[in-house]
């Protein structure tokens, strides 16, 4: 993927309409671009920041059916998610793998209660099962979770779900779309929705944020896949439309691996804020979260509330034998869920508790003909995209073409990726990165002793994955900022130097990049 090549395609196309223009480069937008491109449609995807800058890079890192939705009675969503979970592991085995979870039992009734629930979960998974659930004795629970709080522990229930690296999958989805002919651009901000004589949206004007140049593109259909910024885009076409989104903030704390030894995660079904709490092993660290706090405004860099940090620490401390403190936090990351408002809520009405809002996706076509897709979850991105493109094809009067993503290998597909070690998430691209490292002593070095990333990965991100900034490289192409914020901040100058060489930037650009990244990254560190 070369950004210059993508821009050239846009300019060479001129006034000829694209079949589908997608606004938004998160999980939903990337999924739509892949689906549309593999059907043979001409697709342009525009993202005003970097791919996955918002919600899609800040998940709990799980590909799951959603045990809590089963309790809410949303069986159809659970079945849909379990099927999509299975397809994701089938199509991206280098990125999705099985992760056993234990629900620890401290009361006599919990084992039979959760045991029955997990058997139903197994049944709904059917042929897409990741493994069978089982009731564990106290000893079996401790064998799987040696750092669990032992006082009062009776046993547990083990079940299986999936885990992934969210923006590594997102990057590979963007690359998959490009592999199949889609044109994709980051740092391309849509500043206007254009309309025909009848008032229907028939294109957009976007600004290349690197050059400042504005370009008009025409489209048979325009898809709004901007997640938490959905209403902002809808108001470009119709300023008076009512809000669809009830944003909710969730935080995760990243701790040392020693807090959760072994390869099993903990799932707490009920916390005081009504959410599930997870403690999961991820990239040789422990991730604990999440909260559910209604908020009024969406932003790319939401800040954690002090009460959220205290809540996660306190709840985690109830289940871990070693109680985590602020000094143990290596990074705090915050995500905003683009939840669709309940039908009963209105602009002035009472707030529906966000933990109770549906995670189903919604497709909405405004009076202007703008197609919006919002809601859903990472696990169901492929099904959401299929549904969206079906609607977009009808709306844009495109030739019928069947969805081709059910058995489509995601870029990087590699069946035995474990043997690639730290580079396993790159799948089939890992060998090219290793070649960079072999051909240069410098690129074979670690970026930082506390991080698992080679300098070659920064170069690869710039050359092949459209990484344009330190933030792109350390937050999303690698996960340095999320794993260890202090180490990422220390890595900023070296990262800037590597990027500058690849992108042809000067020392002033490097200095400004380091300054901006350090200022942004401070909020990932706890106040002690």
Coordinates of C-alpha atoms in Angstrom, one line a residue:
X1 CA 0.0 0.0 0.0
X2 CA 1.5 3.3 -1.1
X3 CA -0.3 6.5 -0.2
X4 CA 1.1 8.3 -3.2
X5 CA -0.3 5.6 -5.5
X6 CA -3.7 5.8 -3.9
X7 CA -3.9 9.6 -4.4
X8 CA -2.8 9.2 -8.0
X9 CA -5.7 6.8 -8.6
X10 CA -8.2 9.3 -7.3
X11 CA -6.9 12.1 -9.4
X12 CA -6.7 10.0 -12.5
X13 CA -10.3 8.9 -12.1
X14 CA -11.5 12.5 -12.4
X15 CA -15.3 12.9 -12.5
X16 CA -16.1 9.2 -13.2
X17 CA -18.3 8.1 -10.3
X18 CA -17.1 5.5 -7.8
X19 CA -19.5 2.7 -7.2
X20 CA -19.2 3.2 -3.4
X21 CA -17.4 5.8 -1.4
X22 CA -16.9 4.8 2.3
X23 CA -16.3 7.4 4.9
X24 CA -14.5 5.9 7.9
X25 CA -11.5 3.6 8.2
X26 CA -12.3 1.6 11.3
X27 CA -13.5 -2.0 11.5
X28 CA -16.8 -1.2 9.9
X29 CA -15.5 0.9 7.1
X30 CA -12.6 -1.5 6.4
X31 CA -15.1 -4.4 6.3
X32 CA -17.3 -2.6 3.8
X33 CA -14.4 -1.8 1.6
X34 CA -13.3 -5.5 1.6
X35 CA -16.8 -6.7 0.8
X36 CA -17.4 -4.2 -1.9
X37 CA -14.0 -4.6 -3.6
X38 CA -14.3 -8.4 -3.6
X39 CA -17.7 -8.1 -5.4
X40 CA -15.9 -6.2 -8.1
X41 CA -17.2 -2.7 -7.2
X42 CA -15.0 0.4 -7.5
X43 CA -14.4 1.5 -4.0
X44 CA -12.9 4.5 -2.4
X45 CA -12.4 4.6 1.4
X46 CA -11.5 7.9 3.1
X47 CA -10.4 8.2 6.8
X48 CA -9.7 11.7 8.2
X49 CA -7.1 10.4 10.8
X50 CA -5.3 7.1 10.6
X51 CA -7.0 3.8 10.1
X52 CA -8.4 2.6 13.4
X53 CA -7.5 5.8 15.3
X54 CA -10.8 5.7 17.1
X55 CA -12.8 2.9 18.7
X56 CA -11.4 0.0 16.6
X57 CA -7.9 0.2 18.2
X58 CA -9.2 0.3 21.8
X59 CA -11.2 -2.9 22.2
X60 CA -10.9 -5.6 24.9
X61 CA -9.0 -7.6 22.2
X62 CA -11.6 -10.4 22.1
X63 CA -13.4 -12.1 19.2
X64 CA -16.3 -13.4 21.2
X65 CA -20.0 -14.4 21.0
X66 CA -20.9 -12.2 24.0
X67 CA -21.8 -14.3 27.1
X68 CA -23.6 -11.3 28.6
X69 CA -25.9 -10.9 25.6
X70 CA -27.0 -14.5 26.2
X71 CA -28.1 -13.5 29.7
X72 CA -30.0 -10.5 28.2
X73 CA -31.9 -13.0 25.9
X74 CA -30.3 -11.7 22.6
X75 CA -29.8 -15.2 21.3
X76 CA -29.7 -14.1 17.6
X77 CA -26.8 -11.7 18.3
X78 CA -24.9 -14.4 20.1
X79 CA -25.4 -17.0 17.4
X80 CA -24.4 -14.5 14.7
X81 CA -21.3 -13.5 16.7
X82 CA -20.3 -17.1 17.4
X83 CA -20.5 -17.9 13.7
X84 CA -18.5 -14.8 12.7
X85 CA -15.9 -15.7 15.4
X86 CA -15.5 -19.1 13.7
X87 CA -15.2 -17.5 10.3
X88 CA -12.6 -15.0 11.6
X89 CA -10.4 -17.8 12.9
X90 CA -10.8 -19.6 9.6
X91 CA -9.9 -16.6 7.5
X92 CA -7.2 -15.0 9.7
X93 CA -5.6 -17.8 11.7
X94 CA -2.4 -15.7 12.1
X95 CA -4.5 -13.1 14.1
X96 CA -7.3 -15.0 15.8
X97 CA -6.8 -17.8 18.3
X98 CA -8.6 -19.7 21.1
X99 CA -8.4 -18.3 24.6
X100 CA -9.8 -20.3 27.6
X101 CA -11.7 -18.2 30.2
X102 CA -12.5 -19.2 33.7
X103 CA -15.4 -17.8 35.7
X104 CA -14.2 -18.2 39.3
X105 CA -16.9 -19.4 41.7
X106 CA -17.0 -18.1 45.3
X107 CA -20.6 -19.1 46.1
X108 CA -22.2 -22.6 46.0
X109 CA -24.7 -21.6 43.3
X110 CA -22.3 -20.2 40.8
X111 CA -20.9 -23.4 39.4
X112 CA -24.3 -25.0 38.3
X113 CA -25.7 -21.6 37.2
X114 CA -22.8 -20.6 35.0
X115 CA -22.1 -24.2 34.0
X116 CA -25.6 -24.4 32.4
X117 CA -25.1 -21.0 30.8
X118 CA -21.9 -22.0 29.2
X119 CA -23.3 -25.3 27.9
X120 CA -26.0 -23.3 26.1
X121 CA -23.1 -21.1 24.7
X122 CA -21.4 -24.3 23.5
X123 CA -24.6 -25.4 21.9
X124 CA -25.2 -22.1 20.0
X125 CA -21.6 -22.2 18.7
X126 CA -22.3 -25.6 17.0
X127 CA -19.7 -26.3 14.4
X128 CA -17.9 -23.0 15.1
X129 CA -17.0 -24.1 18.6
X130 CA -13.6 -23.2 20.0
X131 CA -13.8 -25.8 22.7
X132 CA -16.2 -27.3 25.2
X133 CA -17.0 -25.7 28.6
X134 CA -16.4 -27.6 31.8
X135 CA -17.0 -27.2 35.6
X136 CA -13.6 -27.1 37.4
X137 CA -12.7 -28.1 40.9
X138 CA -10.9 -25.7 43.2
X139 CA -7.6 -27.4 42.4
X140 CA -8.2 -27.3 38.6
X141 CA -9.1 -23.6 38.8
X142 CA -5.8 -22.9 40.7
X143 CA -3.9 -24.9 38.1
X144 CA -5.2 -22.7 35.4
X145 CA -5.1 -19.5 37.4
X146 CA -2.3 -19.6 39.9
X147 CA -2.7 -15.9 40.7
X148 CA -6.4 -16.0 41.4
X149 CA -7.6 -14.9 44.9
X150 CA -7.9 -18.1 46.9
X151 CA -9.8 -17.0 49.9
X152 CA -13.3 -18.5 49.6
X153 CA -12.6 -20.0 46.1
X154 CA -14.8 -23.0 45.4
X155 CA -13.9 -23.7 41.8
X156 CA -14.8 -22.3 38.4
X157 CA -16.3 -22.8 35.0
X158 CA -14.0 -22.8 31.9
X159 CA -15.3 -21.9 28.5
X160 CA -13.6 -20.9 25.2
X161 CA -13.6 -17.7 23.1
X162 CA -11.3 -16.0 20.7
X163 CA -8.6 -13.3 21.0
X164 CA -6.9 -11.1 18.5
X165 CA -4.9 -7.9 18.0
X166 CA -7.6 -5.4 16.8
X167 CA -5.5 -2.9 14.7
X168 CA -3.3 -5.6 13.3
X169 CA -6.5 -7.2 11.9
X170 CA -7.7 -3.8 10.8
X171 CA -4.4 -3.0 9.0
X172 CA -4.7 -6.4 7.2
X173 CA -8.3 -5.7 6.3
X174 CA -7.3 -2.4 4.7
X175 CA -4.5 -4.3 2.9
X176 CA -7.0 -7.0 1.8
X177 CA -9.3 -4.3 0.3
X178 CA -6.3 -2.8 -1.5
X179 CA -5.2 -6.3 -2.7
X180 CA -8.6 -6.6 -4.4
X181 CA -8.5 -3.2 -6.0
X182 CA -10.0 -0.8 -3.5
X183 CA -8.4 2.7 -3.1
X184 CA -7.8 3.6 0.5
X185 CA -6.6 6.8 2.1
X186 CA -5.8 7.9 5.6
X187 CA -5.5 11.5 6.5
X188 CA -8.2 12.3 4.0
X189 CA -10.9 14.3 5.7
X190 CA -14.4 14.5 4.1
X191 CA -15.4 18.2 4.4
X192 CA -18.5 18.2 2.3
X193 CA -21.3 15.8 1.2
X194 CA -22.3 16.8 -2.4
X195 CA -25.8 16.6 -3.7
X196 CA -27.5 16.3 -7.1
X197 CA -30.3 18.5 -8.3
X198 CA -32.9 16.4 -6.4
X199 CA -31.0 16.8 -3.1
X200 CA -29.6 13.3 -2.9
X201 CA -26.0 12.7 -1.9
X202 CA -23.9 11.8 -5.0
X203 CA -20.4 12.4 -3.9
X204 CA -18.0 14.1 -1.4
X205 CA -15.3 16.7 -1.2
X206 CA -12.2 15.6 0.8
X207 CA -9.1 17.3 1.9
X208 CA -5.7 15.6 1.8
X209 CA -4.5 16.6 5.2
X210 CA -0.8 16.3 4.2
X211 CA -1.0 18.7 1.3
X212 CA -4.1 20.7 2.1
X213 CA -5.5 20.0 -1.5
X214 CA -9.2 19.4 -1.8
X215 CA -10.7 17.0 -4.3
X216 CA -14.2 16.3 -5.5
X217 CA -15.3 12.7 -6.1
X218 CA -18.6 11.4 -7.4
X219 CA -20.3 8.3 -6.2
X220 CA -23.3 6.0 -6.9
X221 CA -23.6 5.4 -3.1
X222 CA -21.9 7.0 -0.1
X223 CA -21.6 5.0 3.1
X224 CA -21.1 6.7 6.5
X225 CA -19.1 4.2 8.6
X226 CA -17.7 6.7 11.1
X227 CA -18.7 5.0 14.4
X228 CA -18.6 7.5 17.2
X229 CA -18.7 10.4 14.7
X230 CA -21.7 9.1 12.9
X231 CA -24.0 12.0 13.7
X232 CA -21.4 14.6 12.7
X233 CA -21.3 13.2 9.2
X234 CA -25.1 12.9 9.0
X235 CA -25.4 16.5 9.8
X236 CA -23.2 17.5 6.9
X237 CA -26.1 16.4 4.7
X238 CA -29.0 17.3 7.0
X239 CA -28.1 19.7 9.8
X240 CA -31.3 19.0 11.8
X241 CA -31.2 15.2 12.0
X242 CA -31.7 13.7 15.5
X243 CA -28.8 12.0 17.1
X244 CA -28.5 8.2 16.7
X245 CA -25.6 7.6 19.0
X246 CA -25.4 7.2 22.8
X247 CA -21.6 7.1 23.3
X248 CA -20.2 5.1 26.2
X249 CA -16.6 5.1 27.5
X250 CA -14.7 2.1 28.6
X251 CA -11.1 1.9 30.0
X252 CA -8.5 -0.9 30.2
X253 CA -5.5 -1.1 32.4
X254 CA -2.4 -2.8 31.1
X255 CA -0.3 -4.6 33.8
X256 CA 2.8 -6.8 33.9
X257 CA 2.3 -10.4 32.7
X258 CA 3.0 -11.6 36.3
X259 CA -0.5 -10.6 37.4
X260 CA -2.0 -13.4 35.3
X261 CA 0.3 -16.3 34.9
X262 CA -0.6 -19.0 32.4
X263 CA -2.7 -18.8 29.3
X264 CA -6.1 -18.6 30.8
X265 CA -8.2 -15.4 31.2
X266 CA -10.6 -14.5 34.0
X267 CA -14.2 -13.4 33.3
X268 CA -16.3 -11.8 36.0
X269 CA -19.9 -11.8 34.8
X270 CA -21.3 -9.1 37.1
X271 CA -19.6 -5.9 38.4
X272 CA -21.1 -3.0 40.3
X273 CA -21.4 -1.0 37.0
X274 CA -23.3 -3.7 35.3
X275 CA -20.5 -4.8 32.9
X276 CA -18.5 -7.9 32.5
X277 CA -14.9 -7.6 33.8
X278 CA -12.0 -9.3 32.0
X279 CA -8.4 -10.0 33.0
X280 CA -6.7 -11.4 29.9
X281 CA -3.2 -12.3 28.8
X282 CA -2.2 -10.2 25.7
X283 CA 1.2 -9.7 24.1
X284 CA 2.9 -10.9 27.2
X285 CA 1.0 -8.4 29.4
X286 CA -2.2 -8.5 31.4
X287 CA -5.2 -6.4 30.3
X288 CA -7.9 -5.6 32.8
X289 CA -11.2 -3.9 32.1
X290 CA -13.7 -2.6 31.2
X291 CA -16.0 0.2 32.5
X292 CA -19.2 1.6 31.0
X293 CA -19.5 5.3 31.5
X294 CA -22.0 7.4 29.5
X295 CA -20.4 10.5 28.0
X296 CA -21.7 13.4 26.0
X297 CA -19.0 14.0 23.4
X298 CA -16.9 11.7 21.3
X299 CA -13.2 12.3 20.7
X300 CA -10.2 10.5 19.2
X301 CA -8.2 10.6 22.5
X302 CA -10.7 10.2 25.3
X303 CA -9.3 10.5 28.8
X304 CA -9.9 8.1 31.6
X305 CA -11.8 9.3 34.7
X306 CA -10.2 8.8 38.0
X307 CA -13.2 6.9 39.3
X308 CA -12.9 4.5 36.3
X309 CA -9.3 3.7 37.2
X310 CA -10.2 3.1 40.8
X311 CA -13.1 0.9 39.9
X312 CA -11.0 -1.3 37.7
X313 CA -8.2 -1.6 40.2
X314 CA -10.6 -2.4 43.0
X315 CA -12.5 -5.0 41.0
X316 CA -9.4 -6.6 39.7
X317 CA -8.0 -6.7 43.3
X318 CA -11.0 -8.7 44.4
X319 CA -10.0 -11.6 42.0
X320 CA -6.2 -11.4 41.9
X321 CA -4.1 -12.6 44.8
X322 CA -1.7 -9.7 44.1
X323 CA -3.7 -6.5 44.2
X324 CA -2.7 -4.1 41.4
X325 CA -2.0 -0.5 42.3
X326 CA -1.4 2.6 40.2
X327 CA 2.3 2.0 40.2
X328 CA 1.7 -1.3 38.4
X329 CA -0.1 0.3 35.5
X330 CA 2.0 0.3 32.4
X331 CA -0.6 1.9 30.2
X332 CA -4.3 3.0 30.3
X333 CA -6.2 3.0 27.1
X334 CA -9.8 4.4 26.6
X335 CA -12.3 3.5 23.9
X336 CA -15.8 4.9 23.1
X337 CA -18.5 2.6 22.0
X338 CA -20.8 3.9 19.3
X339 CA -24.0 2.5 20.8
X340 CA -27.3 3.1 19.0
X341 CA -29.9 4.9 21.1
X342 CA -32.8 2.9 22.5
X343 CA -36.0 3.6 20.6
X344 CA -37.6 5.1 23.7
X345 CA -34.8 7.7 24.2
X346 CA -35.0 11.2 22.8
X347 CA -32.9 14.3 22.7
X348 CA -34.2 15.5 26.1
X349 CA -35.4 12.3 27.7
X350 CA -33.9 10.2 30.4
X351 CA -30.6 8.4 29.8
X352 CA -30.9 4.7 29.0
X353 CA -28.1 2.8 30.8
X354 CA -25.5 2.2 28.2
X355 CA -24.6 -1.2 29.4
X356 CA -28.2 -2.3 28.5
X357 CA -28.2 -0.9 25.0
X358 CA -28.1 -3.4 22.1
X359 CA -24.8 -4.3 20.4
X360 CA -26.7 -5.1 17.2
X361 CA -25.8 -3.0 14.2
X362 CA -28.2 -0.6 12.5
X363 CA -28.4 0.5 8.9
X364 CA -30.1 3.8 8.3
X365 CA -30.8 5.7 5.1
X366 CA -31.4 9.4 5.6
X367 CA -33.7 11.5 3.4
X368 CA -30.6 12.7 1.6
X369 CA -29.8 9.1 0.5
X370 CA -26.8 8.9 2.8
X371 CA -26.4 5.3 4.0
X372 CA -25.2 5.0 7.6
X373 CA -24.1 1.8 9.3
X374 CA -23.4 2.0 13.1
X375 CA -23.3 -0.2 16.2
X376 CA -22.4 -3.8 16.1
X377 CA -19.1 -5.2 17.4
X378 CA -15.6 -6.1 16.1
X379 CA -16.5 -9.8 15.9
X380 CA -19.4 -9.2 13.5
X381 CA -17.7 -6.7 11.2
X382 CA -17.9 -9.1 8.2
X383 CA -21.6 -9.8 8.5
X384 CA -22.2 -6.1 9.1
X385 CA -20.3 -5.3 5.9
X386 CA -22.2 -7.8 3.9
X387 CA -25.5 -6.3 5.0
X388 CA -24.3 -2.8 4.3
X389 CA -23.0 -3.5 0.8
X390 CA -26.3 -5.3 -0.1
X391 CA -28.1 -2.0 0.8
X392 CA -25.5 0.2 -0.9
X393 CA -25.7 -1.8 -4.1
X394 CA -29.5 -1.4 -4.2
X395 CA -29.3 2.3 -3.3
X396 CA -26.7 3.0 -5.9
X397 CA -28.4 0.8 -8.6
X398 CA -25.2 -1.3 -8.9
X399 CA -25.1 -4.6 -10.8
X400 CA -25.9 -7.5 -8.6
X401 CA -22.9 -9.3 -7.2
X402 CA -22.8 -11.9 -4.4
X403 CA -20.9 -11.5 -1.2
X404 CA -17.5 -13.2 -1.4
X405 CA -16.1 -12.8 2.1
X406 CA -17.4 -15.9 3.9
X407 CA -14.3 -17.9 2.9
X408 CA -12.0 -15.1 2.0
X409 CA -8.4 -15.2 3.3
X410 CA -7.5 -12.0 5.1
X411 CA -4.1 -10.5 4.0
X412 CA -1.3 -12.2 5.8
X413 CA -3.1 -15.5 6.1
X414 CA -0.7 -18.1 7.6
X415 CA -1.9 -21.3 9.3
X416 CA 1.1 -22.0 11.5
X417 CA 2.0 -18.5 12.6
X418 CA 3.1 -19.5 16.1
X419 CA 6.5 -20.5 14.8
X420 CA 7.0 -16.8 13.7
X421 CA 7.3 -15.8 17.4
X422 CA 6.8 -12.1 18.0
X423 CA 6.1 -11.5 14.3
X424 CA 3.2 -14.0 14.2
X425 CA 0.7 -11.2 13.9
X426 CA 2.2 -10.3 10.5
X427 CA 1.5 -13.8 9.1
X428 CA 2.9 -14.2 5.6
X429 CA 4.4 -10.7 5.7
X430 CA 6.8 -11.7 8.6
X431 CA 9.5 -13.0 6.2
X432 CA 9.8 -9.7 4.5
X433 CA 10.2 -7.9 7.8
X434 CA 12.9 -10.5 8.8
X435 CA 14.6 -9.8 5.5
X436 CA 14.8 -6.1 6.4
X437 CA 16.3 -7.0 9.8
X438 CA 18.8 -9.4 8.2
X439 CA 20.0 -6.8 5.7
X440 CA 20.6 -4.1 8.2
X441 CA 22.2 -4.4 11.6
X442 CA 20.3 -1.3 12.8
X443 CA 16.9 -2.6 11.7
X444 CA 17.5 -5.9 13.4
X445 CA 17.7 -4.1 16.8
X446 CA 14.9 -3.7 19.3
X447 CA 13.2 -0.4 19.2
X448 CA 13.3 -0.3 23.1
X449 CA 14.5 -3.0 25.5
X450 CA 11.1 -3.0 27.3
X451 CA 9.2 -3.6 24.0
X452 CA 9.1 -6.6 21.7
X453 CA 9.3 -4.6 18.4
X454 CA 12.2 -4.5 15.9
X455 CA 13.1 -1.2 14.2
X456 CA 12.4 -3.1 11.0
X457 CA 8.7 -3.1 11.9
X458 CA 8.7 0.7 11.9
X459 CA 10.2 0.8 8.4
X460 CA 7.8 -1.9 7.2
X461 CA 4.9 0.1 8.5
X462 CA 6.0 3.2 6.6
X463 CA 6.8 1.4 3.4
X464 CA 3.9 -1.0 3.1
X465 CA 1.1 0.0 5.6
X466 CA 0.8 3.7 5.2
X467 CA 2.1 4.7 8.6
X468 CA 2.6 8.4 8.5
X469 CA 3.3 9.5 12.1
X470 CA 4.9 8.3 15.3
X471 CA 1.3 7.8 16.7
X472 CA 0.5 5.5 13.7
X473 CA 3.7 3.5 14.2
X474 CA 3.6 3.1 18.0
X475 CA -0.1 3.0 18.7
X476 CA -1.5 0.9 15.9
X477 CA 1.1 -0.7 13.5
X478 CA 2.8 -1.8 16.7
X479 CA 1.1 -1.7 20.0
X480 CA 3.9 -0.1 21.9
X481 CA 1.8 2.7 23.5
X482 CA -0.8 0.4 24.7
X483 CA 1.7 -2.1 26.2
X484 CA 4.1 0.3 27.9
X485 CA 3.4 4.0 27.6
X486 CA 6.7 5.1 29.2
X487 CA 8.8 2.9 26.9
X488 CA 6.8 4.2 23.9
X489 CA 7.5 7.8 24.9
X490 CA 11.2 7.0 25.1
X491 CA 11.0 5.3 21.7
X492 CA 9.6 8.4 20.0
X493 CA 12.9 10.0 18.8
X494 CA 14.2 6.8 17.2
X495 CA 10.8 6.2 15.6
X496 CA 10.7 9.7 14.2
X497 CA 14.2 9.2 12.7
X498 CA 13.2 5.9 11.0
X499 CA 10.0 7.4 9.7
X500 CA 11.7 10.6 8.4
X501 CA 14.1 8.6 6.4
X502 CA 11.3 6.6 4.8
X503 CA 8.9 9.5 4.2
X504 CA 11.5 12.2 3.2
X505 CA 10.9 14.4 6.3
X506 CA 13.3 16.9 7.8
X507 CA 14.5 17.4 11.4
X508 CA 11.9 20.0 12.1
X509 CA 9.2 17.5 11.3
X510 CA 10.9 14.9 13.6
X511 CA 11.0 17.4 16.5
X512 CA 7.3 18.4 16.0
X513 CA 6.3 14.7 15.8
X514 CA 8.1 13.8 19.0
X515 CA 6.6 16.8 20.8
X516 CA 3.1 15.9 19.7
X517 CA 3.4 12.3 20.5
X518 CA 4.8 12.9 24.0
X519 CA 2.0 15.3 24.8
X520 CA -0.7 12.8 23.6
X521 CA 0.9 9.8 25.2
X522 CA 1.0 11.3 28.7
X523 CA -2.6 10.5 29.3
X524 CA -1.8 6.8 28.9
X525 CA 0.3 7.0 32.1
X526 CA -1.4 6.9 35.5
X527 CA -1.2 9.9 37.8
X528 CA 0.6 8.4 40.9

